[in-house]
XYZ file of C-alpha atoms in Angstrom:
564
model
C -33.839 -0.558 -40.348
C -32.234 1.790 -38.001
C -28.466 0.682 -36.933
C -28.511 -0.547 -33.524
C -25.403 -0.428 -31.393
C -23.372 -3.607 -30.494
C -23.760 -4.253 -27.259
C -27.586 -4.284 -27.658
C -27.663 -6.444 -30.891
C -25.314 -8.910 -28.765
C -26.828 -8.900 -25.585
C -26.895 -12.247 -24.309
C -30.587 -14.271 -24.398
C -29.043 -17.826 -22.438
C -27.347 -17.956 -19.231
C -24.933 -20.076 -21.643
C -24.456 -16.505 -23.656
C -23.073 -14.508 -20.302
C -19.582 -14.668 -20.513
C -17.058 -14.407 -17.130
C -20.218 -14.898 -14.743
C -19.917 -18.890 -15.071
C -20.639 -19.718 -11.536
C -23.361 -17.044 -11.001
C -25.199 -17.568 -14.310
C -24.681 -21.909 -13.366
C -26.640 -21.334 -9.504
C -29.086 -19.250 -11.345
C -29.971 -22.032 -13.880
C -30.056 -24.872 -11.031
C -32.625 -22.978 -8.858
C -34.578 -23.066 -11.799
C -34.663 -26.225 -12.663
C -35.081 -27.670 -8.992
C -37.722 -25.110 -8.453
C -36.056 -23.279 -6.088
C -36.385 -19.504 -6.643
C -36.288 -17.136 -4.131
C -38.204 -14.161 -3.950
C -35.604 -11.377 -4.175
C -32.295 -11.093 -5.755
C -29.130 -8.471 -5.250
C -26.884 -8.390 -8.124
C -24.467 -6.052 -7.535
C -20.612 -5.548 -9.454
C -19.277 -3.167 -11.971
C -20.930 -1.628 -14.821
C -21.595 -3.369 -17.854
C -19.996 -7.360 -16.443
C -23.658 -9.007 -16.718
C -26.375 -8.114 -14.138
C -28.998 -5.987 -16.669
C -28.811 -8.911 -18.630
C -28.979 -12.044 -16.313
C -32.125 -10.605 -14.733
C -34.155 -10.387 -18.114
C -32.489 -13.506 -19.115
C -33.469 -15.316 -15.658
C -36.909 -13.171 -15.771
C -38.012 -14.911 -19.267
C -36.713 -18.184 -17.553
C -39.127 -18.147 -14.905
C -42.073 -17.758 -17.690
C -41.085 -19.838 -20.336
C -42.858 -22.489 -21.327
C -40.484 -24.805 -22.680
C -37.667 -24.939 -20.570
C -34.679 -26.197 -21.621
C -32.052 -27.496 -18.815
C -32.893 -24.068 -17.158
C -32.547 -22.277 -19.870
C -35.064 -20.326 -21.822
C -36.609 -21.863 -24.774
C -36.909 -17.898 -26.565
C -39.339 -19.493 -29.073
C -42.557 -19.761 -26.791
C -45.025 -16.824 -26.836
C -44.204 -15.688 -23.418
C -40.263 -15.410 -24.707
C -40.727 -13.785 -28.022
C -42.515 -11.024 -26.111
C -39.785 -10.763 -22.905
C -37.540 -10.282 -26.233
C -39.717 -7.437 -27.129
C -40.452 -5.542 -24.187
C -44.050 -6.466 -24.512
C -44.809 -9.260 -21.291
C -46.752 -7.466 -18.877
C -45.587 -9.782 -16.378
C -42.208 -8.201 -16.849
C -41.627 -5.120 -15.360
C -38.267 -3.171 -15.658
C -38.055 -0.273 -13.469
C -35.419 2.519 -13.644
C -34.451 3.500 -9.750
C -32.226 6.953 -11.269
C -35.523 8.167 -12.691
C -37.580 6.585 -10.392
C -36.669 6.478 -7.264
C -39.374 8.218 -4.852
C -41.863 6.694 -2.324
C -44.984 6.843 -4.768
C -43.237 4.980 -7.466
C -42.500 2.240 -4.655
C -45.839 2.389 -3.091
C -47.686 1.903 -6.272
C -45.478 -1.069 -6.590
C -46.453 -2.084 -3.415
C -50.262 -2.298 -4.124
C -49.992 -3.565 -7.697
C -47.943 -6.784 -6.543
C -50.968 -8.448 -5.120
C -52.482 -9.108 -8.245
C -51.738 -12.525 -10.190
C -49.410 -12.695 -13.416
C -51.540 -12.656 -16.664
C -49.200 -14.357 -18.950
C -46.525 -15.815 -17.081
C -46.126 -17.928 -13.898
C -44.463 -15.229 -12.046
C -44.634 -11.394 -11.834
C -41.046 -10.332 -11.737
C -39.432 -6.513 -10.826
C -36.318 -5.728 -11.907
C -35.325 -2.218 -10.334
C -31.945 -1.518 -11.970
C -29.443 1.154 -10.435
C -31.321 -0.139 -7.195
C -28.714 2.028 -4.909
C -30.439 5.416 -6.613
C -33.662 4.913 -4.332
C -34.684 7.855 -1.547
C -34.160 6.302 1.518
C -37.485 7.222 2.540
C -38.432 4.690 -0.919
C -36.305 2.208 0.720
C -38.367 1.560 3.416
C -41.789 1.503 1.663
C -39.956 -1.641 -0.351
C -38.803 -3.435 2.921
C -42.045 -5.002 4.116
C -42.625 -5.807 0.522
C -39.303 -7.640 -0.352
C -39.625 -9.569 2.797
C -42.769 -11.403 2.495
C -44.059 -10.462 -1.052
C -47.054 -13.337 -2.697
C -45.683 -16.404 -3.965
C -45.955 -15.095 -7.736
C -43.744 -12.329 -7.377
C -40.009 -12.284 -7.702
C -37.414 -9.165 -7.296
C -34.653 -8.667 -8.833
C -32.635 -5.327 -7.649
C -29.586 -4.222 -9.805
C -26.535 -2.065 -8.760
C -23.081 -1.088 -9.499
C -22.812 0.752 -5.821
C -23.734 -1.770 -3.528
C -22.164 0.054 -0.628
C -25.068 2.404 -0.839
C -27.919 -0.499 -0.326
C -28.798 -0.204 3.312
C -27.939 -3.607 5.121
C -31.957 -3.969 5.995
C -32.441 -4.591 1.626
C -29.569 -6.728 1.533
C -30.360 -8.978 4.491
C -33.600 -9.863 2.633
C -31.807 -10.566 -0.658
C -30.041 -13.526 -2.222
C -26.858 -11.483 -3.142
C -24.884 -12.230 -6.235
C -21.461 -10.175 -7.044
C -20.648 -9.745 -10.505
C -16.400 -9.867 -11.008
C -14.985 -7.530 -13.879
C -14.636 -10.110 -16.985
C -10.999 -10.737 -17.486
C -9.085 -9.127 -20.614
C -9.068 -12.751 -22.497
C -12.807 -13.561 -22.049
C -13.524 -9.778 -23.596
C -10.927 -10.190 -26.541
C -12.977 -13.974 -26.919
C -15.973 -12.399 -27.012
C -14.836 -9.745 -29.316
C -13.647 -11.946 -31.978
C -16.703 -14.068 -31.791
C -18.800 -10.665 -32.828
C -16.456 -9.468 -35.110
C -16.329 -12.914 -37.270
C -20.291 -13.080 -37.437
C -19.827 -9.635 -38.305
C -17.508 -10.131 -41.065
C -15.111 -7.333 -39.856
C -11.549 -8.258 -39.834
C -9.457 -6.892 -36.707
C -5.764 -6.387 -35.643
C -4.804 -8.644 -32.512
C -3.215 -5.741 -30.632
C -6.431 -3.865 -31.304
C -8.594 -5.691 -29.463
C -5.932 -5.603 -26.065
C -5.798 -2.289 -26.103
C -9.823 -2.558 -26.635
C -10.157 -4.954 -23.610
C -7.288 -2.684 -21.341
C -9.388 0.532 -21.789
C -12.876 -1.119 -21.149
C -11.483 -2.262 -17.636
C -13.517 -5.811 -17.652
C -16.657 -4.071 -18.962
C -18.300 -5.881 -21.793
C -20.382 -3.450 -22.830
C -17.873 -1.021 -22.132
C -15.860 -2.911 -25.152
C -19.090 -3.272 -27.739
C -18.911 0.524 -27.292
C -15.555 1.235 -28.121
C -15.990 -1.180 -31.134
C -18.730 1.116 -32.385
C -16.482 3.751 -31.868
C -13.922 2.625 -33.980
C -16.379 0.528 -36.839
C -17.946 4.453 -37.228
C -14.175 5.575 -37.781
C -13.820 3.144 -40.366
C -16.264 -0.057 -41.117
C -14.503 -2.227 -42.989
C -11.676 -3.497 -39.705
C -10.310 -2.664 -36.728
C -6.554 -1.115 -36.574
C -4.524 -0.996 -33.900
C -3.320 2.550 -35.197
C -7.575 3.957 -35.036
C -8.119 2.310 -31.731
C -5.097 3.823 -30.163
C -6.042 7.175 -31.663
C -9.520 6.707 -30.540
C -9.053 5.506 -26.929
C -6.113 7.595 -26.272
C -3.885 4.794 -25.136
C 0.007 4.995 -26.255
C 1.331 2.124 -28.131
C 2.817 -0.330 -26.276
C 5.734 -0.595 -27.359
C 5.801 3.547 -26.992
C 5.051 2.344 -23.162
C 7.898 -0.248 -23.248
C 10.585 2.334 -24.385
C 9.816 4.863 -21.875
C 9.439 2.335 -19.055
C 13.222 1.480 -19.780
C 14.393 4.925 -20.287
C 12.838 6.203 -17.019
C 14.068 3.068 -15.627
C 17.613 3.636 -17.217
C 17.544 7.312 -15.692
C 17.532 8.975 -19.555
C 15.741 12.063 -18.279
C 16.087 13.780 -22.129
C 15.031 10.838 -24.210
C 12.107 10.550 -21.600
C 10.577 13.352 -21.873
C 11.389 13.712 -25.893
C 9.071 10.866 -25.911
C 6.518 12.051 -23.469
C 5.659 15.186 -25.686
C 5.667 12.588 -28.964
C 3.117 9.940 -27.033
C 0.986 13.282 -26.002
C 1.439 14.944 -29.648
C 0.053 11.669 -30.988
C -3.317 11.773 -28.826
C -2.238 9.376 -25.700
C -3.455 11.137 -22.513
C -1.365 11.687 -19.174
C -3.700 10.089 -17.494
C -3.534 6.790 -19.961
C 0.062 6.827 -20.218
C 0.932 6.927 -16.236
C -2.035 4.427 -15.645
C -0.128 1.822 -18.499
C 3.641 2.661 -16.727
C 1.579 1.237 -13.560
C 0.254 -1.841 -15.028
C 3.557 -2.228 -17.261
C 5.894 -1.960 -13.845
C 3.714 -4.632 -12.207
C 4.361 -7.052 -14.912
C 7.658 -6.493 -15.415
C 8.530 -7.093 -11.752
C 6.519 -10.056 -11.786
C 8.642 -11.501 -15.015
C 11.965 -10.450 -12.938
C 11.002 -12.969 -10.262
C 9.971 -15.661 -12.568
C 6.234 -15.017 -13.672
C 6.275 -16.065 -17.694
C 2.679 -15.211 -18.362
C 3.758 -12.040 -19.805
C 4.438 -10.863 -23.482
C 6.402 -7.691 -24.521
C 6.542 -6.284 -27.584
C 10.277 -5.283 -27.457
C 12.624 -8.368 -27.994
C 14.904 -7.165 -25.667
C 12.499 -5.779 -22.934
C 12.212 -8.986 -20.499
C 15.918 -9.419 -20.259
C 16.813 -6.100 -19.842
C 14.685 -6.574 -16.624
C 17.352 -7.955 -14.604
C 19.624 -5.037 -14.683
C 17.007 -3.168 -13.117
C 16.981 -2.986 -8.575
C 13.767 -3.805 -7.685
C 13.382 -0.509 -5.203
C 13.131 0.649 -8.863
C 9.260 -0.374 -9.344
C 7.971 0.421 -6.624
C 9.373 3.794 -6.857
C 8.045 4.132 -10.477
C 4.166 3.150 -8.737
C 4.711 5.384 -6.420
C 5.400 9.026 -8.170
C 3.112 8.147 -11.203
C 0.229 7.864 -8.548
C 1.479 11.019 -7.053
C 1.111 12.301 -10.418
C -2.407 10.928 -11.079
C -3.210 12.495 -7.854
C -2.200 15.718 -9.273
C -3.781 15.424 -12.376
C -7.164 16.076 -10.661
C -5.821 19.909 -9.623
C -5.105 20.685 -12.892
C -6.067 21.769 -17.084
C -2.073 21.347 -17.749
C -2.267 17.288 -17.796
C 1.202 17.838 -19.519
C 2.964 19.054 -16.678
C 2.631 16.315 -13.918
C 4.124 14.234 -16.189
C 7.004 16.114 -17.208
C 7.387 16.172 -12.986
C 6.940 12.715 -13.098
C 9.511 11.829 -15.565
C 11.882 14.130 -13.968
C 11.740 12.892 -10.401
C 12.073 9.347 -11.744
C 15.070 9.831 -13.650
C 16.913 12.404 -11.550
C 17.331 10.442 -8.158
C 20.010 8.022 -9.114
C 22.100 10.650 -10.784
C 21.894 12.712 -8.112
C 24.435 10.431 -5.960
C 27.765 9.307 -7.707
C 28.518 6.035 -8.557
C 32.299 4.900 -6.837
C 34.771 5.702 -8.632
C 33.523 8.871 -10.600
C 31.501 12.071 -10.130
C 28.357 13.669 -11.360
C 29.297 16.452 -13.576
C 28.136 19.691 -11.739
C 26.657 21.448 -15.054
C 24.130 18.272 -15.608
C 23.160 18.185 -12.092
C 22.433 21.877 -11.900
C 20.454 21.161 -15.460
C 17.965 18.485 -13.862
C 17.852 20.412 -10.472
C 16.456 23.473 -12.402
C 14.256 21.475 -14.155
C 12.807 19.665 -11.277
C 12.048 23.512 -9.454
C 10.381 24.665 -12.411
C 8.030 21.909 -12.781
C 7.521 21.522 -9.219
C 6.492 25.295 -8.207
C 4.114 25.210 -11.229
C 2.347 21.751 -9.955
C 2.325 23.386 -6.410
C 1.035 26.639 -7.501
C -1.737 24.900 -9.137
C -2.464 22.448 -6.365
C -2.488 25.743 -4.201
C -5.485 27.332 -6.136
C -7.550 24.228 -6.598
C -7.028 23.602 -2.478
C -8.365 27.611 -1.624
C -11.588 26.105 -3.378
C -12.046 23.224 -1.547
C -12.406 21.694 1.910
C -10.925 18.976 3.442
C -13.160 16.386 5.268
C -11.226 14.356 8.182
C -13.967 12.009 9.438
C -11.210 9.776 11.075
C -7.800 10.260 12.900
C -5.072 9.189 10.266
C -3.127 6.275 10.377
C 0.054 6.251 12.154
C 3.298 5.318 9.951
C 5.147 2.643 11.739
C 8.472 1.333 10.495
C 9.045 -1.976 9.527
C 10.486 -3.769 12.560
C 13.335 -6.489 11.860
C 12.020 -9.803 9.626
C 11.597 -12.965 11.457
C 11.328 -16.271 9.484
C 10.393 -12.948 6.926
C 7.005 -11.983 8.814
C 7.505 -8.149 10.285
C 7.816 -9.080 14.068
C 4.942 -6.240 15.353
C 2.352 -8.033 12.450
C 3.472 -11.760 13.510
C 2.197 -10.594 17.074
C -0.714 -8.423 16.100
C -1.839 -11.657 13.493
C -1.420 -14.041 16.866
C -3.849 -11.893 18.643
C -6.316 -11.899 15.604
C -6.323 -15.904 15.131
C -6.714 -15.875 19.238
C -9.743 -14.043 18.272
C -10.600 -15.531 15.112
C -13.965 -16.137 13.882
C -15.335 -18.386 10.494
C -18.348 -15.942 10.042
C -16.234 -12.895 9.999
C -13.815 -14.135 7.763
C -17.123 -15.428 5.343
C -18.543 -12.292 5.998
C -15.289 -10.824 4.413
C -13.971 -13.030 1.741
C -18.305 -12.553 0.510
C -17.813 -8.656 -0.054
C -14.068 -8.826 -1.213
C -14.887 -8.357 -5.056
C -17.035 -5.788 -3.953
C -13.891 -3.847 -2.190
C -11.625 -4.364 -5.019
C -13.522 -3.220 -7.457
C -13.730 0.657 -6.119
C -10.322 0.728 -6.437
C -9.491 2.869 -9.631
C -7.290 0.938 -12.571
C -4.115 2.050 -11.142
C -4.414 0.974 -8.053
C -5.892 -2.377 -8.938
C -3.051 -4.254 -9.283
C -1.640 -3.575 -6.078
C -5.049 -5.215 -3.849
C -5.565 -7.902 -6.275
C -2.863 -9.653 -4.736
C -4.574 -9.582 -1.415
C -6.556 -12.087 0.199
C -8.372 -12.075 3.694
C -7.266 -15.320 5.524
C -8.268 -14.824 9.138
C -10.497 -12.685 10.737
C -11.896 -11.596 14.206
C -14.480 -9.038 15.421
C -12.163 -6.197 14.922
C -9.354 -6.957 12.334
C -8.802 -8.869 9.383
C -5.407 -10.678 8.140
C -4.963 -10.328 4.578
C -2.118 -12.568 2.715
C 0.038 -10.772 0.233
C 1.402 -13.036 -2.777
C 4.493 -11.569 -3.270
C 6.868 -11.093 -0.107
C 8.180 -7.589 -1.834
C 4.857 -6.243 -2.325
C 4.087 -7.190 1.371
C 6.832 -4.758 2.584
C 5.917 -2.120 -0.056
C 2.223 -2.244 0.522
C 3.100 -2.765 4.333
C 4.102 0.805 4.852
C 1.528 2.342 2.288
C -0.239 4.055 4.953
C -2.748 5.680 2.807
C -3.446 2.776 0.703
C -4.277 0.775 3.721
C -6.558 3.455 4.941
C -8.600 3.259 1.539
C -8.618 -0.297 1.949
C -10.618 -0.192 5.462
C -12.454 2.118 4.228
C -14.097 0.221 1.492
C -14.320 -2.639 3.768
C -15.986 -0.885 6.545
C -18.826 0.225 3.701
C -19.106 -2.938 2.407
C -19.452 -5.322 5.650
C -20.972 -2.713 7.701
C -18.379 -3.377 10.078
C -15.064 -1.986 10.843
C -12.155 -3.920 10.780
C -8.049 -3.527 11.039
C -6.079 -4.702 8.703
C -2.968 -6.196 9.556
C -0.849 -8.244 6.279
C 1.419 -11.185 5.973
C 3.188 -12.648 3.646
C 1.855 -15.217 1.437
C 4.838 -17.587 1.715
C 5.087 -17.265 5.839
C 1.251 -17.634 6.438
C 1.156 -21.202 6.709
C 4.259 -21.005 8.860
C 2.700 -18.350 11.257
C -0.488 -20.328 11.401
C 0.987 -23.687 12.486
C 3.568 -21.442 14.822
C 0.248 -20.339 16.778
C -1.447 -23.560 16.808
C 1.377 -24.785 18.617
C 2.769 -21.675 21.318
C -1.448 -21.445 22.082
C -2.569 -25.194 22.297
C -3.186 -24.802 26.564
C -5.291 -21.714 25.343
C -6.847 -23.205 22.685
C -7.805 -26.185 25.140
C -8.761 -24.364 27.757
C -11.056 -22.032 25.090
C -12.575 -24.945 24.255
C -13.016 -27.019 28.112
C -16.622 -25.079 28.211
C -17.723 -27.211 24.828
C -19.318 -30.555 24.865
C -16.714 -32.570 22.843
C -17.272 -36.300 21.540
C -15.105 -39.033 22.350
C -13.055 -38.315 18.853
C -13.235 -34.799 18.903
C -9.690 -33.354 19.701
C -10.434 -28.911 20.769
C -7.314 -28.412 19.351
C -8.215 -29.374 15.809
C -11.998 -28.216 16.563
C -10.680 -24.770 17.079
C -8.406 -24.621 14.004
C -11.051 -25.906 11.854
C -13.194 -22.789 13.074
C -10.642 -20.419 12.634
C -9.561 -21.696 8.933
C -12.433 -23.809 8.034
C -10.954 -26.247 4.961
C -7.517 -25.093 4.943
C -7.271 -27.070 7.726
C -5.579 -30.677 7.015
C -5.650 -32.906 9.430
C -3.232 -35.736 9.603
C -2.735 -38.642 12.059
């Protein structure tokens, strides 16, 4: 028999089988058992996190004969041939390859005919978002009233490119990338049934590089089992995947931290001799600099590799990280302009280690020679990235569809809210409104996950709290990241950007704090209560009812708690 690939030997044939999509793959199972199906289904989320498989696992549900707690029974006729490809009554449509207004049309006139096997006809259009618009809107009076035996089931990992007319008629369902520990879970499940013996570190790296894809990781298993059957090493994998060793990534992190511009580089060209890409090593430096300022203000979640690596943390100012996030996204960004990946790295490594030196510490000077050295250095690398940047920018064109963002400065901290937000987030909650903020927190995944890895760990730590017609208030965990993030102009713009596609809508974003939100909240509640009450004076109000509390419950919904 012919070998077939992981991720389609393991492809999941229960809902109980699905890992990371518990609460998705849970509602699914319930609407089945209380017969409660509706006609048409969005599930939308990154690549390779569930949806393919939930629809053909929720498609042989709906036939089965022998249900079991919701489940399929995939012993029944009608399941051993949804296994196969072989039930008529499943049909599993390709939108890339299919995707014009006679493949839809036919569609249209075949779903009046009755199921011939199952109890329901069901359509699963997969890369849904690849349909002609024109294809679209031959489905839409379809997937709003289609006969009772027919059920849809529309797949995408672009959801901003569903018009809002096919989503409006959908039960939507977002898929969430799978965290790191459910894929290395799931890995070692496979690789135990498959009798293949794996290194721990292996399987991180594994689950870092598949970016909480599970197929994604069945692949690079493949990958490596092809490279050599009998286990996985942590040497093939990071050979294969082009990741550095961590504690490779560890060392440098401290030297570039330390300002040790010759040992950083020295082991820059090593990590690239060895197969580790630019692009892999500034994209780990990211993630690595998050963590480690998240261990310097307490966060223990986090293992190194080097002994001495967490406590050599506290030596280091915490301007420090966010520098380091800052010019290794520069350098991704230049990456894109050039075949030399080398080189914006070397610029990288150079700019991070050259600023502190360049000011002398009291009591002692700089010697000239060294400066002149790194300054020299910094020139050459610099007019090369330029001079490429310049020839990749004569080929293109730039597209300014919106004025950009002004920079502001951060005004003086009161009670450690910026003073212009703390106003700008009264006039929001004076505004506020519960089905913006659902409409919001509903597409949030769906925002985050456009953001590329390295920026991923900097809007993770975001959450939308409040929310009126016109601007949003997202909470920021950590109070330094608020300030850093605060004046990322462009980062902000991305941000309402991908909200604006996702909500149809355009909104402001304006950020607080995490730890002065409640503060700010119950501060507004209590300068606006004649507002509030006089907001309120058109409402009929019960005898109990106090407008005060009615109108914080609508602007926060359960966050409210109310006490005597």
């Amino acid at each position: 028999m012919a070998y077939q690939a992981l991720y389609r030997k393991w492809r999941p044939r229960l809902f109980d089988d699905v890992v990371g999509q518990e609460a998705i793959t849970d509602t699914l199972k319930n609407a089945i058992k209380r017969g409660k199906v509706s006609h048409a289904f969005l599930f939308g989320g990154p690549r390779g996190t569930g949806k393919t498989s939930c629809a053909k696992i929720f498609a042989k549900a709906l036939n089965c004969t022998n249900l079991q707690d919701g489940e399929p029974c995939n012993e029944c006729a009608n399941c051993i041939a949804a296994d196969q490809g072989a039930m008529n009554d499943i049909i599993e449509i390709d939108a890339a390859s299919n995707n014009g207004v006679d493949e839809i049309r036919d569609i249209r006139d075949k779903v009046k005919y009755a199921p011939t096997q199952g109890k329901y006809k069901v359509y699963i259009i997969d890369e849904v978002h690849m349909l002609s618009m024109g294809a679209f809107n031959a489905l839409l009076k379809t997937l709003e009233e289609p006969p009772e035996h027919v059920v849809f089931i529309l797949a995408t990992t672009e959801l901003q490119k569903v018009p809002a007319t096919i989503i409006s008629r959908t039960q939507r369902y977002n898929f969430k990338r799978i965290s790191q520990m459910d894929l290395i879970a799931r890995m070692k499940v496979i690789l135990k049934a498959e009798n293949v013996s794996y290194d721990e570190k292996a399987l991180k790296v594994i689950a870092q590089v598949a970016d909480g894809g599970m197929r994604d990781s069945l692949s690079i298993l493949d990958k490596i089992l092809s490279y050599d059957q009998d286990q996985i090493k942590y040497e093939d994998t990071l050979k294969i995947t082009g990741f550095a060793a961590q504690e490779k990534i560890e060392t440098l992190f401290l030297q570039l931290m330390q300002t040790h511009t010759e040992d950083s580089l020295s082991l820059i060209k090593e990590l690239l001799a060895s197969g580790a890409s630019s692009k892999n090593i500034l994209n780990e430096l990211i993630e690595l600099s998050v963590q480690a300022l998240l261990t310097k203000k307490g966060d223990k979640s986090h293992t190194y590799f080097l002994n001495d690596f967490a406590s050599s943390l506290t030596e280091i100012p915490e301007e420090k990280f966010f520098k380091l996030t800052k010019l290794a996204n520069e350098a991704l960004n230049d990456l894109k302009y050039t075949n030399q990946q080398a080189i914006p790295l070397d610029v990288f490594s150079v700019k991070m280690t050259h600023q502190v030196k360049d000011s002398p510490q009291p009591g002692g000077e700089v010697p000239s020679e060294e400066l002149s050295e790194l300054q020299n250095q910094i020139n050459s690398l610099t007019r090369q990235v330029q001079s490429l940047l310049h020839k990749s920018a004569l080929n293109q064109t730039k597209n300014k569809d919106e004025a950009p963002r002004s920079e502001k400065t951060v005004m003086p901290q009161t009670n450690g809210v910026a003073y212009d937000n703390k106003e700008k987030i009264y006039h929001v909650l004076m505004n506020a409104t519960k089905n913006d903020l659902v409409n919001i927190k509903e597409s949030w995944s769906d925002v985050l996950s456009t953001f590329p890895n390295n920026k991923q760990a900097m809007v993770k730590i975001l959450e939308p709290v409040a929310a009126s017609n016109q601007e949003v208030v997202l909470s920021c965990k950590y109070e330094l990241w608020f300030k850093y993030t605060n004046n990322d102009v462009e980062l902000l713009g991305e941000l309402e950007a991908q909200l604006a596609k996702m909500t149809q809508h355009n909104y402001k974003i304006v950020l607080v704090a995490a730890r002065d939100w409640q503060k700010v909240r119950a501060d507004f509640l209590s300068k606006h209560k004649a507002e509030l009450l006089n907001k309120n004076n058109s409402e009929r109000q019960t005898p109990k009812s106090n407008p005060v509390v009615d109108k914080a419950q609508e602007l926060f919904g359960d966050l409210v708690n109310i006490k005597d």
